[in-house]
Every structure is written in structure tokens, then in C-alpha cells.
Amino acid sequence: MAPPSDKVSMSEADPKPDLKPDSKPDPVDEAKASPKSQSGDSRRGAVAGLIIAAVLLAVGLWLARDLTAASKMQDCLMSGRRNCDVIEPAR
């Protein structure tokens, strides 16, 4: 075993920078760490995601409606009927 005098104390092994208790942080650092700027970016991303989701939903509904109409037309024609056009009622 090594004698106790050979041990290095924690304060000598890990020197810490001298910080003054009343020193104020740099205003530039405060601006970078501001939660307000991060909140704006997060909100912008959320709005963009919402818009993309709404567009995808609209395209999906339109596509489903058109495919349903085409399927009904195809079923009518495959059954051998000739008058498969959609008849819209008079207004």
C-alpha cells in the first residue's frame, strides 16, 4: 500500500474554473438558451405537420371516393348491364 501522503486530493485532480458568485451570465448565452425561441420553432413544425396531415387526409378521401365510384361502375359493367351511367336527379 502507498503511504497516505502519496494520494492526490480531489481538488488537485479536478481543478474547477474560478467562478465569482455575483458574476452574471453572458447575455448572448441567455439568448441561445431561451425557451421562447425553441417554442416558436416547435410550434412552426407542429403547424407544418398539421397542414401536411390535412392535405394527406383530403387526398386520401378524394382518392377513396373516386376508387369507390370506379369500382361500382366496373361491377355494373361486369354484370352485363349497358346502362351503367350515373343518373343525377333533376333539381
XYZ file of C-alpha atoms in Angstrom:
91
model
C 0.000 0.000 0.000
C 1.074 3.511 -0.707
C 1.543 5.901 2.178
C -1.285 8.428 2.705
C 0.956 11.321 1.650
C 1.102 9.993 -1.948
C -2.668 10.266 -2.518
C -3.896 13.123 -4.654
C -6.825 15.043 -3.247
C -9.938 15.515 -5.389
C -9.470 19.287 -5.584
C -5.984 18.899 -7.072
C -7.013 16.222 -9.586
C -10.070 18.060 -10.903
C -9.437 21.815 -10.934
C -12.602 23.860 -11.361
C -12.652 27.263 -13.052
C -12.887 30.199 -10.709
C -16.479 31.436 -10.753
C -17.404 34.586 -8.960
C -20.640 34.252 -7.004
C -22.021 37.610 -8.219
C -20.920 37.303 -11.840
C -23.800 37.495 -14.299
C -24.062 35.106 -17.241
C -23.287 36.432 -20.678
C -26.452 37.849 -22.369
C -25.505 36.056 -25.599
C -25.631 32.718 -23.753
C -29.056 33.593 -22.354
C -30.397 34.307 -25.858
C -29.158 30.949 -27.141
C -30.724 29.017 -24.278
C -34.007 30.928 -24.394
C -37.004 28.569 -24.347
C -39.050 31.160 -26.231
C -37.084 30.721 -29.473
C -37.306 26.937 -29.197
C -41.049 27.179 -28.609
C -41.510 29.133 -31.848
C -39.587 26.532 -33.844
C -41.566 23.739 -32.225
C -44.861 25.451 -32.970
C -43.879 26.090 -36.584
C -43.020 22.418 -37.035
C -46.301 21.367 -35.441
C -48.302 23.646 -37.739
C -46.423 22.366 -40.781
C -47.114 18.785 -39.693
C -50.791 19.584 -39.200
C -51.044 21.109 -42.667
C -49.321 18.104 -44.233
C -51.637 15.727 -42.363
C -54.721 17.680 -43.515
C -53.546 17.605 -47.150
C -52.879 13.861 -46.953
C -56.319 13.305 -45.441
C -58.027 15.330 -48.188
C -56.141 13.474 -50.933
C -56.986 10.149 -49.287
C -60.692 10.962 -49.094
C -60.772 12.143 -52.705
C -58.946 9.008 -53.867
C -61.244 6.715 -51.869
C -64.342 8.377 -53.339
C -63.057 8.073 -56.905
C -61.994 4.458 -56.428
C -65.396 3.589 -54.963
C -67.164 5.147 -57.946
C -64.891 3.313 -60.388
C -65.482 0.044 -58.540
C -69.263 0.480 -58.726
C -69.035 1.235 -62.448
C -66.846 -1.805 -63.036
C -69.227 -4.048 -61.049
C -72.138 -2.790 -63.143
C -70.329 -3.397 -66.440
C -69.087 -6.841 -65.363
C -72.654 -7.900 -64.561
C -73.564 -7.377 -68.221
C -75.671 -4.239 -67.917
C -75.449 -1.497 -70.507
C -76.915 1.487 -68.691
C -74.289 1.961 -66.000
C -74.001 5.762 -66.230
C -74.796 7.626 -63.074
C -78.141 9.336 -63.371
C -78.358 12.509 -61.383
C -81.812 13.691 -60.311
C -83.132 16.950 -61.749
C -83.083 19.848 -59.380
